[in-house]
Coordinates of C-alpha atoms in Angstrom, one line a residue:
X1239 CA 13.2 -13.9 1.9
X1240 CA 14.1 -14.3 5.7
X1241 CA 14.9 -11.6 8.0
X1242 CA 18.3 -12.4 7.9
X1243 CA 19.1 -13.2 4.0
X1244 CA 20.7 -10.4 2.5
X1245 CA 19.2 -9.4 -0.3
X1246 CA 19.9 -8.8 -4.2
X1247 CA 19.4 -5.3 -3.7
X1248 CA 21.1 -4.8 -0.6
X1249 CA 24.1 -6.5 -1.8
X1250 CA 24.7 -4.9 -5.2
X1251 CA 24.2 -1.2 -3.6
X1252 CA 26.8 -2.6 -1.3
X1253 CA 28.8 -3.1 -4.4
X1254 CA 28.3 -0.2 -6.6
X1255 CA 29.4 2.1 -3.4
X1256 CA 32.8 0.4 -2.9
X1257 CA 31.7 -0.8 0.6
X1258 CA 31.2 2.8 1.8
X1259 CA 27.7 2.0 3.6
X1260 CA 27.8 6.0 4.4
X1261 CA 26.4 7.0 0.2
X1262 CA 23.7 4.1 1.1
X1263 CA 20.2 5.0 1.9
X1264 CA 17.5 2.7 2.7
X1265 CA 15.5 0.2 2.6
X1266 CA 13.4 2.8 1.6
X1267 CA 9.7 2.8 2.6
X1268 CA 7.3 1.2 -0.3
X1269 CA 4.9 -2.1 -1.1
X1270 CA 6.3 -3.1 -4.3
X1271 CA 9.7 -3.2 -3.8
X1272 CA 12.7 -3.3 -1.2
X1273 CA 14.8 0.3 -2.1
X1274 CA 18.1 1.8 -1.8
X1275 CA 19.1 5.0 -2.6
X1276 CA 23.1 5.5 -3.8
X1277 CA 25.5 8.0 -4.5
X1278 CA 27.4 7.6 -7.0
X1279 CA 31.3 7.2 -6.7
X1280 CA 31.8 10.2 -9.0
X1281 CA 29.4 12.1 -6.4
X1282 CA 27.3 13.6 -8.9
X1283 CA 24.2 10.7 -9.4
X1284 CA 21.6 9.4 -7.4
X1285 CA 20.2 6.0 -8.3
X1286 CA 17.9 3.6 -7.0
X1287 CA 18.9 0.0 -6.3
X1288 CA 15.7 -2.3 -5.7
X1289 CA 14.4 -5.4 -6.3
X1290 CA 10.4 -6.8 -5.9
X1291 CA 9.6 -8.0 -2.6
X1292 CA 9.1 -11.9 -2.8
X1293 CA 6.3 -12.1 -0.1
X1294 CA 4.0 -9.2 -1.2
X1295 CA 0.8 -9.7 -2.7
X1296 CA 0.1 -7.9 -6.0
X1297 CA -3.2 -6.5 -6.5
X1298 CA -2.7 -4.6 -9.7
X1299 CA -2.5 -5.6 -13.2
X1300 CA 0.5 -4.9 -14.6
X1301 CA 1.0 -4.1 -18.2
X1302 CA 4.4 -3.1 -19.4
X1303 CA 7.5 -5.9 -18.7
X1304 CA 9.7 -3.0 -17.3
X1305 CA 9.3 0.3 -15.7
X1306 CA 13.0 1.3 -16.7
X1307 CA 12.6 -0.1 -20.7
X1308 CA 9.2 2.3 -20.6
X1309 CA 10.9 5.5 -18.7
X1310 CA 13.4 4.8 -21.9
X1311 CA 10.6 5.3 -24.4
X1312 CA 9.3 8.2 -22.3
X1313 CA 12.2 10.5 -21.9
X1314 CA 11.1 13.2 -24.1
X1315 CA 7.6 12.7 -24.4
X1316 CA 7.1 13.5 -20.4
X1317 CA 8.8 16.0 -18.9
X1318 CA 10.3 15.2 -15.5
X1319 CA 10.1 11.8 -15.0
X1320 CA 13.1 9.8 -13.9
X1321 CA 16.0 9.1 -16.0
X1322 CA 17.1 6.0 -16.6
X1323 CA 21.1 5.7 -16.4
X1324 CA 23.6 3.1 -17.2
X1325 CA 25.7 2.0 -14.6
X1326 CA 27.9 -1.2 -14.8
X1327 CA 26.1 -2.3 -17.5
X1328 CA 23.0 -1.9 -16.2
X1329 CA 20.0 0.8 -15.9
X1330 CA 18.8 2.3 -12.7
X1331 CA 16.7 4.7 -12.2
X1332 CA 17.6 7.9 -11.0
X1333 CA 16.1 9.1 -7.8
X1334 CA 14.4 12.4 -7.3
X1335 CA 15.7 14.6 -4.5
X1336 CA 12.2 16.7 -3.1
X1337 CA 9.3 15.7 -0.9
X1338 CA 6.2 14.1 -1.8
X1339 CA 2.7 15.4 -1.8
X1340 CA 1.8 14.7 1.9
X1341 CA -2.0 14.1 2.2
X1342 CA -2.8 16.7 5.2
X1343 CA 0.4 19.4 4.6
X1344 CA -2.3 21.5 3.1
X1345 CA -5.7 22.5 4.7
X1346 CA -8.5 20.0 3.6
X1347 CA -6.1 17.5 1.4
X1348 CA -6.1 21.3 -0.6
X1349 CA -2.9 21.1 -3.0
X1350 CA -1.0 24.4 -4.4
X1351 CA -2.5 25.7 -7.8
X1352 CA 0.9 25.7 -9.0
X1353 CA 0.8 22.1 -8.0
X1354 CA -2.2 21.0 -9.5
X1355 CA -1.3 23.1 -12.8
X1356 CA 1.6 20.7 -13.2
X1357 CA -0.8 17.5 -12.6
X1358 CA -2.8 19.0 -15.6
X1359 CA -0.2 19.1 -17.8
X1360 CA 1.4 15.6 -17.1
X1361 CA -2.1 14.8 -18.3
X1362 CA -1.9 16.2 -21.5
X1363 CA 0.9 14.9 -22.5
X1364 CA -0.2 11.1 -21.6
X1365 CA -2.9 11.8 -23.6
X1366 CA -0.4 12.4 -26.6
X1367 CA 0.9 9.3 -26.4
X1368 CA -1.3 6.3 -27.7
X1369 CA -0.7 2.3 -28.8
X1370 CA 1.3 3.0 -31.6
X1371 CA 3.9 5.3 -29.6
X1372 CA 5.0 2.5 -27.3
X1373 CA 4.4 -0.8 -29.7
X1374 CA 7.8 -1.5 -29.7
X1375 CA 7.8 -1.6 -25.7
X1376 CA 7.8 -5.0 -24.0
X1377 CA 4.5 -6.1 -22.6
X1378 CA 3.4 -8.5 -19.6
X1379 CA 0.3 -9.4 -20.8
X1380 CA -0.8 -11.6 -23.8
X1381 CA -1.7 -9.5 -27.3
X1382 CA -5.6 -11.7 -26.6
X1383 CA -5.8 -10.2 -23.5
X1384 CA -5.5 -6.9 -24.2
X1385 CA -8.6 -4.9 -25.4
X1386 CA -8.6 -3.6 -28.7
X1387 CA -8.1 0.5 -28.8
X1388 CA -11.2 2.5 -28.1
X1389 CA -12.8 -0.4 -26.1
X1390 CA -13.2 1.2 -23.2
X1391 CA -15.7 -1.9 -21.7
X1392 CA -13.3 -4.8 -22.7
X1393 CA -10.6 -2.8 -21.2
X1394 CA -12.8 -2.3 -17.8
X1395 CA -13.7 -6.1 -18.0
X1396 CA -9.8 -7.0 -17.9
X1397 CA -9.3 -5.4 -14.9
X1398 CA -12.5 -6.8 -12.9
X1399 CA -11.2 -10.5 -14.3
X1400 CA -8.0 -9.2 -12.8
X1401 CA -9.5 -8.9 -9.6
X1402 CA -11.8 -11.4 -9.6
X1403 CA -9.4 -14.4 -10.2
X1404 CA -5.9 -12.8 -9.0
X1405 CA -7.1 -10.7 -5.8
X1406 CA -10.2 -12.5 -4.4
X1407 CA -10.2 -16.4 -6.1
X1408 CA -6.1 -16.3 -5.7
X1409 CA -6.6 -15.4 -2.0
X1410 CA -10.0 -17.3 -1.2
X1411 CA -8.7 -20.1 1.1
X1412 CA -7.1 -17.4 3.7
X1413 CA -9.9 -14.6 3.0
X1414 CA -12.7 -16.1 1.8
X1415 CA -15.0 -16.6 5.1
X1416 CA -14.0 -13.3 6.0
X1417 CA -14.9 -11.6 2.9
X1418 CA -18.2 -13.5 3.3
X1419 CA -18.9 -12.0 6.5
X1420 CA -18.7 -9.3 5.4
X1421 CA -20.9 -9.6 2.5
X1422 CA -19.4 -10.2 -0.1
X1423 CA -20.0 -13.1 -2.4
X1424 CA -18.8 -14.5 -5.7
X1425 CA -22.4 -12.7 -7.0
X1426 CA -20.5 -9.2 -6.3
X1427 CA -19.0 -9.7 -9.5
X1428 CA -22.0 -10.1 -11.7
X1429 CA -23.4 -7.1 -10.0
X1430 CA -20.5 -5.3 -10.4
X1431 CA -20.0 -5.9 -14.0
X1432 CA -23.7 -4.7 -14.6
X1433 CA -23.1 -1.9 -13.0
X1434 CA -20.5 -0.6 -15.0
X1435 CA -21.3 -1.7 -18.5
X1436 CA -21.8 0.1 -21.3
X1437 CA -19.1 2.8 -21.3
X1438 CA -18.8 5.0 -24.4
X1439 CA -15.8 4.0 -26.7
X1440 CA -12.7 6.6 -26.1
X1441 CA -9.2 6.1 -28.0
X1442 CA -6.4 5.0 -25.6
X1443 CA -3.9 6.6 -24.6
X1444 CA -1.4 6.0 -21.8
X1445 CA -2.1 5.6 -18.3
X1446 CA 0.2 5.7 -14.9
X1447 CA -3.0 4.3 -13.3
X1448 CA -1.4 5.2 -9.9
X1449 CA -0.6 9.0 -9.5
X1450 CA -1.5 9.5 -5.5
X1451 CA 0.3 12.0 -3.4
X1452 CA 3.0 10.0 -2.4
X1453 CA 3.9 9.3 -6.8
X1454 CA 4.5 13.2 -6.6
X1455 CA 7.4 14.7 -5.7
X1456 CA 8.0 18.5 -5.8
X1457 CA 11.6 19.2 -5.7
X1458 CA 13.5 22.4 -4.8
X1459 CA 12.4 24.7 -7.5
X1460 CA 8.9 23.8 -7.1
X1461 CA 9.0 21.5 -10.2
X1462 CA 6.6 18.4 -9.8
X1463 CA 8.2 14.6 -10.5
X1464 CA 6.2 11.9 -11.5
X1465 CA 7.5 8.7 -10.0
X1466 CA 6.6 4.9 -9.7
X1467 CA 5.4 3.7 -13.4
X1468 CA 5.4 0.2 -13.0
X1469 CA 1.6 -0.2 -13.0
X1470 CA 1.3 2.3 -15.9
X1471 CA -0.8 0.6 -19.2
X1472 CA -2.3 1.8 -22.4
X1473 CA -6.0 2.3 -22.0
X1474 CA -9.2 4.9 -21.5
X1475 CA -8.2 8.1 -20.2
X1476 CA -10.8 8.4 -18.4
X1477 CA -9.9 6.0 -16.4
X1478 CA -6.7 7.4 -15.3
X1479 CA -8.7 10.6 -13.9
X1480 CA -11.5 8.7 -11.8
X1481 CA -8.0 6.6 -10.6
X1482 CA -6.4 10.0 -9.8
X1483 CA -9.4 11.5 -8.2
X1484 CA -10.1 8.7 -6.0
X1485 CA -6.9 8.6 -4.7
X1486 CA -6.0 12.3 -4.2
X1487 CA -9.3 13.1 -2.1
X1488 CA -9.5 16.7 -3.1
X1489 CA -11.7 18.9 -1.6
X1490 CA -14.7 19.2 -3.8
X1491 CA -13.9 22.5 -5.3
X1492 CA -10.7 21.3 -6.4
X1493 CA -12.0 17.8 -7.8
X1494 CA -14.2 20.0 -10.4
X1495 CA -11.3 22.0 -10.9
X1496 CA -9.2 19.1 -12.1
X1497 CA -11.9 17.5 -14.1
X1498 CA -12.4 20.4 -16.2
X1499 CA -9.2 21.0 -16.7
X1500 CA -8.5 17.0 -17.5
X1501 CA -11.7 17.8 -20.3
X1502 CA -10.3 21.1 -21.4
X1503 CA -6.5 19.6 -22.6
X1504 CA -7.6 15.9 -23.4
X1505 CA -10.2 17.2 -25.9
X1506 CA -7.2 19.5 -27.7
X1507 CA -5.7 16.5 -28.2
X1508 CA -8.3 14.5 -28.8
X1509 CA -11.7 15.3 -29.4
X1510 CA -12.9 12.1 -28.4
X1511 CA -10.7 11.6 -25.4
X1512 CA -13.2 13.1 -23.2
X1513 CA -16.7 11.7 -24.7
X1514 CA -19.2 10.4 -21.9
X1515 CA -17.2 12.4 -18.9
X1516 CA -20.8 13.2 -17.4
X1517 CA -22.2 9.7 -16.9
X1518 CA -18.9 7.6 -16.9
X1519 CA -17.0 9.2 -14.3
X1520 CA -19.1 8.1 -12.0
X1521 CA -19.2 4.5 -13.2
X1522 CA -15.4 4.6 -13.1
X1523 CA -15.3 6.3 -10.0
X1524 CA -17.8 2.9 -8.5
X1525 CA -15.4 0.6 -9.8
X1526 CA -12.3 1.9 -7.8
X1527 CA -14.3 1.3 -4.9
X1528 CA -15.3 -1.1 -5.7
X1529 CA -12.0 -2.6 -6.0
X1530 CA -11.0 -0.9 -3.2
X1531 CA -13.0 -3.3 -0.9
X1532 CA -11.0 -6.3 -2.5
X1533 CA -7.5 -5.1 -1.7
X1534 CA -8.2 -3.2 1.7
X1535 CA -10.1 -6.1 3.7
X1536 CA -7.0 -8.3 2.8
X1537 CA -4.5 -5.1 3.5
X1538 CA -6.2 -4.5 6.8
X1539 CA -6.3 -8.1 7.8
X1540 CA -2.5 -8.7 7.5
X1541 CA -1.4 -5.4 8.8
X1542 CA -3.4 -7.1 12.2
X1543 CA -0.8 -9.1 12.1
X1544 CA 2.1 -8.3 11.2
X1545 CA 4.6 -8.1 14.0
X1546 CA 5.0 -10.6 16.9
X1547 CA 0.9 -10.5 17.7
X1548 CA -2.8 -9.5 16.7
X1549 CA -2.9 -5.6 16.8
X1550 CA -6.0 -5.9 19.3
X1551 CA -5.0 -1.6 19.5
X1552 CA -5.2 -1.1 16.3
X1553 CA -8.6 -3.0 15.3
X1554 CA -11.3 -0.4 16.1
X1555 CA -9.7 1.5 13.2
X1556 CA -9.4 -1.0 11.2
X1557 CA -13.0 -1.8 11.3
X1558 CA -13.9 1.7 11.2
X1559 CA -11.8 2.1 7.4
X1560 CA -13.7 -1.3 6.7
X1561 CA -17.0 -0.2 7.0
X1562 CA -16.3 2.9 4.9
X1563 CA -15.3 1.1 2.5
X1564 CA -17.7 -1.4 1.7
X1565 CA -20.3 1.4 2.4
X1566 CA -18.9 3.1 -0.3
X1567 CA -18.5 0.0 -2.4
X1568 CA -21.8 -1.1 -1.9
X1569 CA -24.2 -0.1 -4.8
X1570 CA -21.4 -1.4 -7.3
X1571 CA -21.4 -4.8 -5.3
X1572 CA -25.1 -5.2 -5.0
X1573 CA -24.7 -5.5 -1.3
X1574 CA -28.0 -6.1 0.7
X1575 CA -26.5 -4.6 3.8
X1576 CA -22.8 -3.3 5.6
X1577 CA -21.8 -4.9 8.4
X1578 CA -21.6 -2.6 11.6
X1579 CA -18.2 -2.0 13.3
X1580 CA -18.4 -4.6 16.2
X1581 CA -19.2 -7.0 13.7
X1582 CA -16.5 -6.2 11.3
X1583 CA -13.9 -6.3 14.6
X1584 CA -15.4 -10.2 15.2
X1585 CA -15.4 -10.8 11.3
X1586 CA -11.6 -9.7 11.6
X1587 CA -10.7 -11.6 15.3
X1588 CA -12.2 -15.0 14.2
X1589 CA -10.1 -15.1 10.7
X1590 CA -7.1 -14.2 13.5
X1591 CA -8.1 -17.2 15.5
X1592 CA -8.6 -19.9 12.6
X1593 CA -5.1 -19.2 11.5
X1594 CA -4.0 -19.4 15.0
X1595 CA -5.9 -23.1 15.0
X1596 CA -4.7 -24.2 11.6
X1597 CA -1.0 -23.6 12.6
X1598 CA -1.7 -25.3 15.7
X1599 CA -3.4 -28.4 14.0

């Protein structure tokens, strides 16, 4: 979409408010999609117009066809979550007024217990909800492609062929000479894989598979909101914690808070929802970053970019999240060595210069 179309979104929340652009919010920030926020006519509702942004790379597997048909099936088995209303014919999702979990508001990335209570119990009542209680919701993927319930390996294995052929084979002709100066080769994957196999067999349940602060939002009467389900899939539980912790970054006294609790109401539901916590955590825990190494050196690389110029003020940090990353990633990778910072920053100028020479060729 160019800078000057006017988009799907824009133009139907131009529509819906009767050409009143003053009950119009937005775009709102956000990766996956380009967001408005409207008032209704009647003044009483709040939706959310948006549409996917066309030029965005995706770098999560998605597993449901809709995030509105599965907030449908949802609405009371999760308690707040958004509603999905009808408008003209068609469903919108209806936006929560309150302000997101910001990720230094509290000393040390420390969230409220009241807060973290909340995250416990939105948990539990995933955990309620396996394959059978959304069969009749459409999926994306293929019925062969989706692992069989319990198979907590073949369900890890999807999501490194996910990355493997959709994040770094997809992208290799624009990213793959940096991602081999960096260190990381086509092998990563086999180490990868060996690193992480043989997790112990859990029942699915569901999974957001995204809850970071900013998917929180804690409204006026200090009620907590789950938003953003579109990369949400049925799969190990476990899973969805090591995805939860990794993202968060809580102190370390509240991370072993929030994996006992996670143990304490997974196992009332399910006794086996929690088998193998103690060693597969951790493998869990190696594949995110592990992953995270995949979609960050092409995040970081583009955000160099973007603009009118090469970010030249902006690359010493950029190479300093780099090489924290792979360090972090690189057990899981089976990588021999990390690149130091003023390598990474030449790593990162010369892919800015071979696409300055390519569009000049």
């Amino acid at each position: 979409m160019s800078p000057q179309a006017v988009s799907d979104a824009r133009q139907l929340a131009a529509e819906m408010s009767g050409g009143d652009s003053s009950v119009v919010t937005g775009p709102l920030k956000g990766y996956h999609h380009e967001t408005y926020v409207l008032r209704l006519l009647d003044g009483t509702q709040i939706v959310k117009v948006r549409e996917p942004r066309s030029e965005i790379l995706w770098f999560d597997r998605r597993c449901f066809e809709s995030e509105e048909k599965l907030l449908r099936a949802l609405q009371g088995e999760l308690t707040r979550i958004p509603e999905v209303l009808d408008v003209a014919g068609m469903g919108f999702q209806g936006f929560i007024e309150g302000r997101t979990l910001p990720a230094r508001r509290w000393a040390g990335g420390r969230v409220p217990d009241a807060v973290l209570d909340q995250i416990v119990e939105l948990f539990r009542q995933m955990a309620r909800i396996g394959p059978s209680r959304l069969e009749d919701v459409p999926r994306r993927c293929r019925l062969e492609d989706r692992a069989a319930d319990g198979d907590t390996d073949g369900f890890l294995e999807r999501l490194i062929v996910f990355i493997e052929e959709q994040v770094y084979l997809k992208n290799f002709a624009q990213f793959g000479a940096l991602f081999e100066e960096l260190g990381v080769r086509p092998d990563s994957f086999t180490h990868l894989r060996k690193h992480v196999a043989g997790l112990k067999q859990r029942p699915f349940c569901l999974l957001h598979a995204d809850l970071h602060r900013k998917n929180f939002v804690v409204d006026s009467q200090g009620e907590l909101w789950t938003i953003d389900w579109e990369l949400a899939m049925l799969g190990d539980p476990l899973y969805d914690l090591a995805t939860h912790l990794y993202l968060m970054r809580y102190p370390k006294d509240q991370r072993h808070r929030m994996t006992e609790d996670w143990r304490r109401v997974v196992e009332r539901i399910n006794p086996d929802g929690a088998y193998g916590l103690e060693t597969d955590l951790d493998s869990l825990l190696d594949f995110k970053r592990a992953q995270s190494v995949f979609t960050d050196v092409i995040r970081v690389s583009l955000s160099l970019s973007e603009g009118t110029g090469f970010n030249w003020l902006a690359l010493p940090l950029a190479a300093r999240r780099l090489q924290r990353i792979l360090s972090a990633a690189a057990q899981p990778l089976g990588l021999t060595g990390v690149p130091s910072q003023p390598e990474i920053m030449t790593a990162l100028v010369r892919r800015q210069r071979s696409l300055l020479s390519a569009a000049d060729s």
